[in-house]
Coordinates of C-alpha atoms and ligand atoms in Angstrom, one line a residue:
Chain A
M21 CA 168.5 263.1 92.4
S22 CA 167.6 266.7 92.7
N23 CA 169.0 269.0 95.4
N24 CA 165.7 270.2 96.7
P25 CA 163.9 267.4 98.5
I26 CA 160.2 268.1 99.2
I27 CA 160.6 266.7 102.7
K28 CA 163.9 266.4 104.5
I29 CA 164.2 264.9 107.9
E30 CA 167.3 265.4 109.9
G31 CA 168.4 263.8 113.1
L32 CA 164.8 263.2 114.1
S33 CA 164.1 261.3 117.3
K34 CA 160.9 260.8 119.1
T35 CA 160.5 259.6 122.7
F36 CA 157.1 259.1 124.3
G37 CA 156.9 259.6 128.1
N38 CA 159.9 260.1 130.3
G39 CA 161.9 258.4 133.0
T40 CA 161.8 254.6 133.1
G41 CA 158.5 254.4 131.2
A42 CA 160.0 256.3 128.2
I43 CA 159.5 254.7 124.8
T44 CA 161.8 255.6 122.0
A45 CA 159.7 255.4 118.9
L46 CA 162.2 256.9 116.5
D47 CA 165.9 257.2 116.8
N48 CA 168.0 259.5 114.7
I49 CA 166.1 259.3 111.5
N50 CA 167.5 261.0 108.4
L51 CA 165.5 260.9 105.2
S52 CA 165.1 262.9 102.0
I53 CA 162.0 262.6 99.9
E54 CA 162.2 263.9 96.3
P55 CA 159.4 265.8 94.7
G56 CA 157.1 263.6 92.6
E57 CA 158.3 260.3 93.9
I58 CA 156.2 257.6 95.6
F59 CA 158.1 256.8 98.7
G60 CA 157.4 253.7 100.8
I61 CA 158.1 253.1 104.4
I62 CA 157.8 249.6 105.5
G63 CA 158.2 247.9 108.9
L64 CA 156.6 245.6 111.3
S65 CA 153.8 246.8 113.6
G66 CA 155.3 249.1 116.3
A67 CA 158.4 249.9 114.3
G68 CA 157.6 253.6 114.5
K69 CA 156.1 254.1 111.0
S70 CA 153.0 256.0 112.1
T71 CA 155.1 258.2 114.4
L72 CA 157.5 259.0 111.6
V73 CA 154.7 260.0 109.1
R74 CA 152.9 262.0 111.8
C75 CA 156.2 263.9 112.4
M76 CA 156.1 265.0 108.8
N77 CA 153.1 267.2 109.4
L78 CA 153.9 267.7 113.1
L79 CA 150.8 265.8 114.3
E80 CA 153.5 264.5 116.5
R81 CA 156.3 266.9 117.6
P82 CA 159.7 265.3 117.3
T83 CA 161.7 265.3 120.5
T84 CA 164.8 266.3 118.6
G85 CA 165.7 267.0 115.0
S86 CA 164.0 268.9 112.2
V87 CA 161.5 268.4 109.5
I88 CA 162.1 270.5 106.4
F89 CA 159.2 270.8 104.1
D90 CA 159.8 272.5 100.8
G91 CA 162.8 274.3 102.2
T92 CA 161.3 275.5 105.5
D93 CA 162.0 273.9 108.9
I94 CA 158.4 273.5 110.0
T95 CA 159.4 272.7 113.6
A96 CA 160.2 276.4 114.0
L97 CA 156.9 277.8 112.7
S98 CA 154.3 279.5 114.7
D99 CA 150.9 277.7 115.1
R100 CA 149.3 279.9 112.4
E101 CA 152.2 279.3 109.9
L102 CA 152.1 275.6 110.6
R103 CA 148.4 275.4 109.9
K104 CA 149.0 277.1 106.5
V105 CA 151.8 274.6 105.7
R106 CA 149.5 271.7 106.6
Q107 CA 147.2 272.8 103.8
S108 CA 150.1 271.7 101.5
I109 CA 150.4 268.3 103.1
G110 CA 147.4 266.0 102.7
M111 CA 147.0 262.9 104.8
I112 CA 144.9 259.7 104.5
F113 CA 144.4 257.1 107.2
Q114 CA 143.7 253.5 107.8
G115 CA 140.3 254.4 109.4
F116 CA 139.4 256.9 106.7
N117 CA 138.5 259.5 109.4
L118 CA 135.7 261.1 107.5
L119 CA 133.2 263.5 109.1
M120 CA 130.3 261.1 109.7
Q121 CA 127.7 263.8 109.8
R122 CA 128.7 265.3 106.4
N123 CA 128.0 263.8 103.0
A124 CA 130.8 263.0 100.6
L125 CA 130.6 266.4 98.9
D126 CA 130.8 268.3 102.2
N127 CA 133.6 266.1 103.4
V128 CA 135.7 267.2 100.4
C129 CA 134.6 270.8 100.9
F130 CA 135.8 270.7 104.5
P131 CA 139.5 271.5 104.0
L132 CA 138.5 274.3 101.6
E133 CA 136.1 275.6 104.2
L134 CA 138.9 275.6 106.7
A135 CA 141.1 277.5 104.2
G136 CA 138.4 280.2 103.7
V137 CA 137.5 279.2 100.1
P138 CA 134.0 280.6 99.2
R139 CA 131.3 278.0 99.3
N140 CA 130.5 278.0 95.6
E141 CA 134.1 277.6 94.6
A142 CA 134.7 274.9 97.1
K143 CA 131.6 272.9 95.9
K144 CA 132.8 273.2 92.3
R145 CA 136.3 271.9 93.2
A146 CA 134.9 269.2 95.4
K147 CA 132.7 267.9 92.6
E148 CA 135.7 267.8 90.3
L149 CA 137.7 265.9 92.8
L150 CA 134.9 263.4 93.5
S151 CA 134.7 262.6 89.8
T152 CA 138.5 262.3 89.7
V153 CA 138.3 259.5 92.3
G154 CA 135.4 257.9 90.5
L155 CA 132.6 258.9 92.9
A156 CA 130.8 261.6 90.9
D157 CA 127.5 259.9 91.6
R158 CA 127.9 259.5 95.3
E159 CA 128.3 263.1 96.4
K160 CA 125.1 263.1 98.5
S161 CA 126.0 259.8 100.3
Y162 CA 127.1 259.9 103.9
P163 CA 130.1 257.9 104.9
A164 CA 127.9 255.3 106.6
Q165 CA 126.4 254.6 103.2
L166 CA 129.8 254.0 101.5
S167 CA 132.0 250.9 101.4
G168 CA 135.6 251.0 102.7
G169 CA 137.1 251.6 99.3
E170 CA 134.6 254.4 98.6
K171 CA 135.3 256.0 101.9
Q172 CA 139.0 256.0 101.2
R173 CA 138.3 257.5 97.8
V174 CA 136.4 260.3 99.5
A175 CA 139.3 260.7 101.9
I176 CA 141.7 260.9 99.0
A177 CA 139.6 263.6 97.3
R178 CA 139.5 265.5 100.6
A179 CA 143.2 265.2 101.2
L180 CA 143.8 266.6 97.7
A181 CA 141.3 269.4 97.8
T182 CA 143.8 272.1 98.8
N183 CA 146.3 271.0 96.1
P184 CA 148.9 269.7 98.5
K185 CA 152.4 268.9 97.3
V186 CA 152.6 265.8 99.4
L187 CA 150.1 263.1 100.3
L188 CA 150.9 261.1 103.4
C189 CA 149.2 257.7 103.6
D190 CA 149.3 255.9 106.9
E191 CA 148.2 252.2 106.3
A192 CA 145.7 253.6 103.9
T193 CA 144.9 250.2 102.4
S194 CA 145.3 248.1 105.5
A195 CA 141.6 248.0 106.3
L196 CA 140.6 247.1 102.7
D197 CA 140.3 243.7 100.9
P198 CA 142.9 242.8 98.2
T199 CA 140.8 243.9 95.3
T200 CA 139.9 247.3 96.8
T201 CA 143.5 247.7 97.8
Q202 CA 144.6 247.2 94.2
S203 CA 142.1 249.9 93.0
I204 CA 143.1 252.4 95.6
L205 CA 146.8 251.8 94.8
S206 CA 146.1 252.3 91.1
L207 CA 144.3 255.5 91.9
L208 CA 147.2 256.8 93.9
K209 CA 149.7 256.0 91.2
E210 CA 147.4 257.7 88.6
L211 CA 147.2 260.8 90.8
N212 CA 150.9 260.8 91.2
Q213 CA 151.4 260.7 87.5
K214 CA 148.6 263.1 86.7
I215 CA 149.0 265.9 89.2
G216 CA 152.6 265.1 90.3
V217 CA 151.8 264.9 94.0
T218 CA 154.5 263.3 96.0
I219 CA 153.2 260.3 97.9
I220 CA 154.5 258.8 101.0
I221 CA 153.2 255.4 101.8
I222 CA 153.4 253.7 105.2
T223 CA 152.6 250.1 105.3
H224 CA 153.5 246.7 106.7
E225 CA 152.6 245.0 103.5
M226 CA 155.3 244.3 100.9
K227 CA 152.9 244.0 98.0
V228 CA 151.8 247.6 98.5
I229 CA 155.4 248.8 98.2
E230 CA 156.1 246.5 95.3
Q231 CA 153.2 247.7 93.4
I232 CA 153.6 251.5 93.4
C233 CA 156.7 252.8 95.2
N234 CA 159.8 254.1 93.6
R235 CA 161.9 254.0 96.7
V236 CA 161.5 252.3 100.0
A237 CA 162.9 252.7 103.5
I238 CA 162.9 249.8 105.8
I239 CA 162.2 250.7 109.4
A240 CA 162.9 248.5 112.4
N241 CA 163.8 249.1 116.0
S242 CA 163.0 252.8 115.6
Q243 CA 165.6 253.3 113.0
I244 CA 165.9 253.3 109.2
Q245 CA 167.7 250.1 108.4
E246 CA 167.9 250.4 104.6
I247 CA 166.8 252.9 102.0
G248 CA 166.9 252.8 98.3
P249 CA 165.1 252.0 95.1
V250 CA 162.5 249.2 95.7
Q251 CA 164.0 246.7 93.3
E252 CA 167.5 247.2 94.8
V253 CA 166.4 246.9 98.4
F254 CA 164.1 244.0 97.8
R255 CA 166.7 242.2 95.7
H256 CA 169.7 242.6 98.0
P257 CA 168.5 243.3 101.4
K258 CA 171.7 243.9 103.4
T259 CA 170.6 244.2 107.0
Q260 CA 169.2 241.4 109.1
A261 CA 166.0 243.4 109.8
A262 CA 165.4 243.9 106.1
K263 CA 166.1 240.2 105.2
K264 CA 163.7 239.2 107.9
L265 CA 161.0 241.4 106.5
I266 CA 161.6 240.5 102.8
F267 CA 162.2 236.8 103.1
A268 CA 159.9 236.4 106.0
K269 CA 160.9 232.7 106.4
E270 CA 164.7 232.7 106.5
D271 CA 164.6 229.4 108.3
Y272 CA 163.7 227.5 105.2
T273 CA 166.9 225.5 105.1
E274 CA 165.8 223.6 108.3
E275 CA 162.3 223.1 107.0
F276 CA 162.9 222.0 103.5
V277 CA 166.4 220.6 103.1
G278 CA 167.7 217.2 103.7
K279 CA 171.1 215.7 103.0
G280 CA 172.5 216.4 99.6
R281 CA 173.7 219.0 97.0
Y282 CA 171.6 221.9 96.2
L283 CA 171.8 224.9 93.9
R284 CA 170.5 228.2 95.0
L285 CA 169.3 230.4 92.1
V286 CA 169.1 234.1 92.6
F287 CA 166.7 236.1 90.4
D288 CA 167.5 239.7 90.3
G289 CA 165.1 241.0 87.7
S290 CA 167.6 240.8 84.9
Q291 CA 166.4 237.5 83.6
T292 CA 163.8 237.0 80.9
D293 CA 160.4 236.1 82.0
R294 CA 160.5 232.7 80.2
P295 CA 159.9 229.7 82.3
V296 CA 163.6 229.1 83.0
I297 CA 163.2 225.9 85.0
A298 CA 161.1 224.1 82.5
N299 CA 163.5 225.1 79.7
M300 CA 166.4 224.0 81.7
V301 CA 164.9 220.6 82.3
I302 CA 164.2 220.2 78.6
K303 CA 167.6 221.5 77.4
C304 CA 169.7 219.5 79.9
G305 CA 167.6 216.4 79.9
T306 CA 167.9 216.1 83.6
V307 CA 165.2 216.2 86.2
V308 CA 165.6 218.5 89.1
S309 CA 163.2 219.2 92.0
I310 CA 162.5 222.5 93.5
V311 CA 162.7 222.2 97.3
Y312 CA 162.1 225.8 98.0
A313 CA 161.1 228.9 96.1
R314 CA 160.4 232.4 97.3
T315 CA 160.1 234.6 94.2
K316 CA 158.1 237.7 93.5
M317 CA 157.2 239.5 90.4
I318 CA 157.9 243.2 90.7
N319 CA 157.0 245.4 87.8
G320 CA 156.9 242.3 85.6
K321 CA 160.4 241.0 86.6
M322 CA 161.2 238.1 88.8
Y323 CA 163.1 238.5 92.1
G324 CA 163.9 236.0 94.8
H325 CA 165.5 232.8 95.6
M326 CA 165.0 229.2 94.6
L327 CA 166.6 226.1 95.9
L328 CA 167.1 223.1 93.5
E329 CA 168.1 219.7 94.5
L330 CA 170.9 218.6 92.1
P331 CA 171.0 215.2 90.4
E332 CA 173.6 212.7 91.6
E333 CA 175.8 212.5 88.4
Q334 CA 178.3 215.3 87.9
E335 CA 177.5 215.4 84.2
G336 CA 173.9 216.6 84.8
V337 CA 175.2 219.2 87.2
N338 CA 177.6 220.6 84.7
K339 CA 174.9 220.8 82.1
I340 CA 172.6 222.7 84.5
K341 CA 175.3 225.1 85.4
A342 CA 176.2 225.8 81.8
Y343 CA 172.6 226.5 81.0
L344 CA 172.2 228.9 84.0
D345 CA 175.4 230.7 82.9
S346 CA 173.9 231.1 79.4
E347 CA 170.7 232.5 80.9
N348 CA 172.6 234.9 83.1
I349 CA 171.1 233.4 86.3
T350 CA 173.3 233.7 89.4
Y351 CA 173.7 230.6 91.4
E352 CA 175.6 229.2 94.3
E353 CA 176.1 225.6 95.2
E354 CA 175.2 224.5 98.8
E355 CA 175.8 221.3 100.5
Y356 CA 174.0 220.0 103.5
N357 CA 175.0 217.0 105.5
A358 CA 172.3 217.1 108.1
Chain B
M29 CA 84.0 261.4 149.6
L30 CA 85.5 260.3 146.3
N31 CA 82.9 262.4 144.6
E32 CA 84.0 265.4 146.5
I33 CA 87.7 264.9 145.6
I34 CA 86.8 264.4 141.9
K35 CA 84.7 267.5 142.1
E36 CA 87.6 269.4 143.7
I37 CA 90.1 268.2 141.1
F38 CA 88.0 269.1 138.2
S39 CA 86.7 272.3 139.6
A40 CA 87.4 275.2 137.4
Q41 CA 89.5 276.7 140.1
M42 CA 91.7 273.6 140.5
L43 CA 92.0 273.1 136.8
S44 CA 93.3 276.6 136.3
L45 CA 95.7 276.1 139.2
V46 CA 97.1 273.0 137.6
W47 CA 97.3 274.6 134.2
Q48 CA 99.1 277.5 135.8
G49 CA 101.4 275.1 137.6
L50 CA 102.1 273.2 134.3
L51 CA 102.9 276.3 132.5
E52 CA 105.2 277.5 135.3
T53 CA 107.0 274.1 135.4
L54 CA 107.5 274.1 131.6
Y55 CA 108.6 277.7 131.7
M56 CA 111.1 277.1 134.5
S57 CA 112.6 273.9 133.1
L58 CA 112.9 275.1 129.5
I59 CA 114.3 278.5 130.3
S60 CA 116.7 277.0 132.9
T61 CA 117.8 274.3 130.4
A62 CA 118.4 276.9 127.7
V63 CA 120.4 279.2 130.0
A64 CA 122.2 276.2 131.5
Y65 CA 123.3 275.3 128.0
V66 CA 124.5 278.8 127.3
I67 CA 126.9 278.4 130.2
G68 CA 127.4 274.6 130.1
L69 CA 128.1 274.2 126.4
P70 CA 131.2 276.4 126.3
V71 CA 132.4 275.2 129.7
G72 CA 132.0 271.5 128.5
M73 CA 133.9 272.4 125.3
L74 CA 136.6 274.0 127.3
L75 CA 136.9 270.9 129.4
V76 CA 137.3 268.7 126.3
V77 CA 139.7 270.9 124.5
T78 CA 142.0 271.4 127.5
D79 CA 141.9 267.7 128.5
K80 CA 145.2 266.0 128.4
D81 CA 144.1 264.1 125.2
G82 CA 142.4 267.2 123.9
V83 CA 143.2 269.5 121.0
K84 CA 144.9 272.0 123.2
P85 CA 145.8 270.3 126.5
N86 CA 146.0 272.7 129.4
P87 CA 146.2 271.0 132.7
A88 CA 145.9 274.2 134.8
V89 CA 142.7 275.4 133.1
N90 CA 141.2 271.9 132.9
T91 CA 141.8 271.2 136.7
T92 CA 140.5 274.6 137.8
V93 CA 137.3 274.5 135.7
G94 CA 136.8 270.8 136.5
S95 CA 137.1 271.5 140.2
I96 CA 134.6 274.3 140.1
V97 CA 132.1 272.1 138.1
N98 CA 132.6 269.3 140.6
F99 CA 132.0 271.7 143.6
F100 CA 128.7 272.8 142.3
R101 CA 127.8 269.3 141.3
S102 CA 128.3 268.1 144.9
V103 CA 126.2 270.7 146.7
P104 CA 122.7 269.2 147.2
F105 CA 120.1 271.1 145.2
L106 CA 118.0 272.1 148.2
I107 CA 120.9 273.6 150.0
L108 CA 122.0 275.4 146.8
M109 CA 118.6 276.8 146.4
V110 CA 118.7 278.4 149.8
A111 CA 122.3 279.5 149.4
V112 CA 121.7 281.4 146.2
M113 CA 118.7 283.3 147.4
P114 CA 120.7 286.5 147.8
L115 CA 121.9 286.1 144.3
S116 CA 118.3 285.5 143.0
R117 CA 117.2 288.7 144.7
L118 CA 120.1 290.5 143.0
I119 CA 119.3 289.1 139.6
V120 CA 115.5 288.8 139.4
G121 CA 114.5 290.9 142.4
T122 CA 112.8 288.1 144.4
T123 CA 113.6 284.9 146.2
I124 CA 110.4 283.1 145.6
G125 CA 108.4 281.9 142.6
A126 CA 109.4 280.7 139.2
K127 CA 111.8 283.4 138.3
A128 CA 113.8 283.1 141.5
T129 CA 113.9 279.3 140.9
I130 CA 115.4 279.7 137.5
V131 CA 118.5 281.4 139.0
S132 CA 119.1 278.4 141.3
L133 CA 118.2 275.9 138.6
V134 CA 120.7 277.4 136.2
I135 CA 123.4 277.4 138.9
A136 CA 122.7 273.9 139.8
S137 CA 122.4 272.5 136.3
A138 CA 124.9 274.4 134.3
P139 CA 127.8 272.2 135.8
Y140 CA 125.7 269.1 135.1
V141 CA 125.2 270.3 131.5
A142 CA 128.9 271.0 131.2
R143 CA 129.7 267.3 132.1
M144 CA 127.0 266.0 129.7
V145 CA 128.4 268.1 126.9
E146 CA 131.9 267.0 127.8
S147 CA 130.9 263.4 127.6
S148 CA 129.2 263.8 124.3
A149 CA 132.1 265.7 122.8
K150 CA 134.5 263.0 123.9
E151 CA 132.6 260.5 121.8
V152 CA 133.9 262.2 118.7
D153 CA 136.4 260.0 117.0
R154 CA 139.9 261.1 117.8
G155 CA 140.9 260.1 114.2
V156 CA 138.5 262.7 112.7
I157 CA 140.0 265.4 114.9
E158 CA 143.5 264.3 113.8
A159 CA 142.5 264.4 110.2
S160 CA 141.1 267.9 110.7
L161 CA 144.3 269.0 112.4
S162 CA 146.2 267.6 109.4
M163 CA 144.2 269.8 107.2
G164 CA 145.3 272.9 109.1
A165 CA 142.2 273.4 111.3
S166 CA 142.5 275.8 114.2
T167 CA 141.2 274.8 117.7
M168 CA 138.2 277.0 117.2
Q169 CA 137.5 275.5 113.8
I170 CA 137.8 272.0 115.4
V171 CA 135.2 272.9 118.0
R172 CA 132.8 274.6 115.7
K173 CA 133.1 272.5 112.6
V174 CA 134.1 269.1 113.9
I175 CA 133.2 268.5 117.5
L176 CA 129.8 270.2 117.7
P177 CA 128.4 268.9 114.4
E178 CA 129.8 265.3 114.9
A179 CA 128.5 265.2 118.4
K180 CA 125.2 266.7 117.5
P181 CA 123.0 263.6 118.0
S182 CA 124.6 262.8 121.3
L183 CA 124.3 266.5 122.4
I184 CA 120.6 266.5 121.6
Y185 CA 120.1 263.3 123.4
G186 CA 122.0 264.7 126.3
A187 CA 119.9 267.8 126.3
A188 CA 116.8 265.7 126.7
I189 CA 118.3 264.0 129.7
S190 CA 119.4 267.3 131.1
S191 CA 116.0 268.9 130.7
T192 CA 114.3 266.0 132.5
T193 CA 116.8 266.3 135.3
I194 CA 116.1 270.0 135.5
L195 CA 112.4 269.2 135.5
G196 CA 113.0 267.1 138.6
Y197 CA 114.8 270.0 140.2
T198 CA 111.8 272.3 139.6
A199 CA 109.7 269.9 141.5
M200 CA 112.1 270.0 144.4
A201 CA 112.2 273.7 144.2
G202 CA 108.5 273.7 145.0
A203 CA 109.4 272.8 148.6
V204 CA 111.0 276.1 149.2
G205 CA 108.6 278.4 147.4
G206 CA 109.6 277.6 143.8
G207 CA 106.1 277.4 142.2
G208 CA 105.0 275.0 139.5
L209 CA 103.6 271.5 139.7
G210 CA 106.0 270.6 142.5
A211 CA 104.7 273.4 144.7
I212 CA 101.1 272.2 144.1
A213 CA 102.0 268.7 145.0
I214 CA 103.7 269.8 148.2
N215 CA 101.1 272.3 149.2
Y216 CA 98.1 270.1 148.6
G217 CA 99.6 266.6 149.0
Y218 CA 102.0 267.2 151.8
H219 CA 100.6 270.1 153.8
R220 CA 96.9 269.4 153.3
K221 CA 97.1 265.7 153.0
E222 CA 95.3 265.5 149.7
T223 CA 97.2 262.7 148.3
V224 CA 95.2 262.4 145.1
I225 CA 96.2 265.9 144.0
M226 CA 99.8 265.0 144.9
W227 CA 99.7 261.9 142.7
L228 CA 98.1 263.7 139.9
M229 CA 101.0 266.2 139.9
V230 CA 103.5 263.3 139.9
F231 CA 101.6 261.8 137.0
I232 CA 101.8 265.0 135.0
L233 CA 105.5 265.3 135.8
V234 CA 106.1 261.7 134.6
L235 CA 104.2 262.5 131.4
I236 CA 106.4 265.6 130.8
V237 CA 109.6 263.5 131.3
Q238 CA 108.3 261.0 128.8
V239 CA 107.5 263.7 126.3
F240 CA 110.9 265.4 126.7
Q241 CA 112.7 262.1 126.3
M242 CA 110.7 261.1 123.3
I243 CA 111.3 264.4 121.5
G244 CA 115.0 264.2 122.4
S245 CA 115.4 260.7 121.1
F246 CA 113.5 261.5 117.9
L247 CA 115.6 264.6 117.2
A248 CA 118.8 262.8 118.0
K249 CA 118.0 260.0 115.6
K250 CA 116.7 262.4 112.9
N251 CA 120.0 264.3 113.1
D252 CA 122.3 261.3 113.0
K253 CA 123.7 260.5 109.5
R254 CA 125.6 257.4 110.8
I255 CA 122.5 255.3 110.3
R256 CA 122.1 253.9 106.9
Ligands
LIG423 N1 151.1 258.6 121.8 C1 151.9 257.6 122.2 N2 152.3 257.5 123.5 C2 153.1 256.5 123.8 N3 153.7 255.6 123.0 C3 153.4 255.7 121.7 C4 152.5 256.7 121.2 N4 152.4 256.5 119.9 C5 153.1 255.5 119.5 N5 153.8 255.0 120.6 C6 154.7 253.9 120.6 O1 155.7 254.1 119.7 C7 156.1 252.9 119.0 C8 155.9 253.1 117.5 O2 154.5 253.3 117.3 P1 153.9 253.5 115.8 O3 154.6 254.7 115.2 O4 152.4 253.6 115.9 O5 154.3 252.2 115.1 P2 153.8 251.6 113.7 O6 152.9 252.6 113.0 O7 155.0 251.3 113.0 O8 153.0 250.4 114.0 C9 155.2 251.8 119.6 O9 156.0 251.2 120.6 C10 154.1 252.6 120.2 O10 153.6 251.9 121.4
LIG424 MG1 150.9 252.5 112.5

């Protein structure tokens, strides 16, 4: 990783209120975001995600700690300097937050207007951006005439108008249906590749992270619990909070398992995408039943756990184990007497 | 008897008196509304901006301005009229008639307007203001480019309400030498017991209120892009 993070957060804490009513939303957060990456921050509602992302452009002032944007500690800047820096940090929101009395084109012109860009130039750039987000034909439409996905596209165009280095997305797809979510995520990924803008995505949805993030931080109880490449963190969640989030139903043993011998298979993305279980049954000539499976496809690779009920005879068990070894699938035998 | 009354109402003299009164009333209410907005709009904005949830919270300014506004709002209009007579003399050189009334109307209605403006401005979605802040907008830019345009329909609607309220004040001002339709109603209806004239004036006032309100609603709707 490079030595020059685009955003570096050091010892950041945020407490709302004071005295007995004080709420600690963030507690000693340390985080480095590299230029050009798509960084995800995931956590349950109330974990402090929005507060964290709002600290990145100082919409929220941290109680302690610093926010270093492109080498400058922005908590130390004057109001005027901060406004200038904010032009380099775009932001989109769950509720879109478009100006309802301006049409799409004028919404995209807005940040340029704030920055003092001449009207003609601003209009030209806004038109380009609207066509980048696929809304060239809707420039005269008012937000009330646009669908949720279209509104978010306008918001993305607006956030990118001043050529920011970073785009902050606070639950940007949480108000959208799954199909629209997909298309917005693809657009973000495309923009990241095309213009190299660093993207920070806040969400409570795993699939958003899985789909486009390079790295992820898991936030719970006001702290970052785990941080790392998406595949690594989702494959081997270490902390209790992360496991809870990733395998939302960790209590499956009680739900699904009776007395007997079981084999837990672990898919860590290194296996082929062939239908392993079906092949195993054919090759070994033994029938097994899957009592529990929680697997995900991330970037075309399979991750997760699967619990198989083993046959009675040891011979079948041995065959299965041999097959799994040959396929490079990690497993663990479990026995339940309940 | 009835004949006589009708004759009196529609006598050339009476008609010109009513016409005069109507013009005076319109003049007083519209000028007062305009001047009240010149004062009330910035004060209302100041209240919104300095509010604890505003763009630039400032409890000291907010409380001080808020208290002054509340003070003027709580003084009954008739008392205020009498109280500001010296000021009227200073500003317009007289304490009676339409011009003098405008001074007290403005003083009485500017605080009201400030609260109307404040309430309209508070309807602007907090998220939109946050988005603007995230783009580097200054407080002044937020007021001029976000709050005012976004609150425009509501502000126009509020202006219609304010102008009808001010119209009501002009009628009251008639009681203490204010001129206009209110003065005619009181002079003829109350002092001379010509109730028909009084009710005619009331009827005209009601009509004006309706017209102001209709114009306001129409303009508010026309300026609102939130409707598909
Ligand atoms: N302005 C605020 N005043 C008081 N408490 C707040 C404020 N903003 C957030 N909080 C509290 O901080 C915690 C984290 O909130 P938030 O960052 O919005 O969580 P998330 O976005 O992960 O759902 C919550 O307990 C929330 O109630
Ligand atoms: Mg949130």
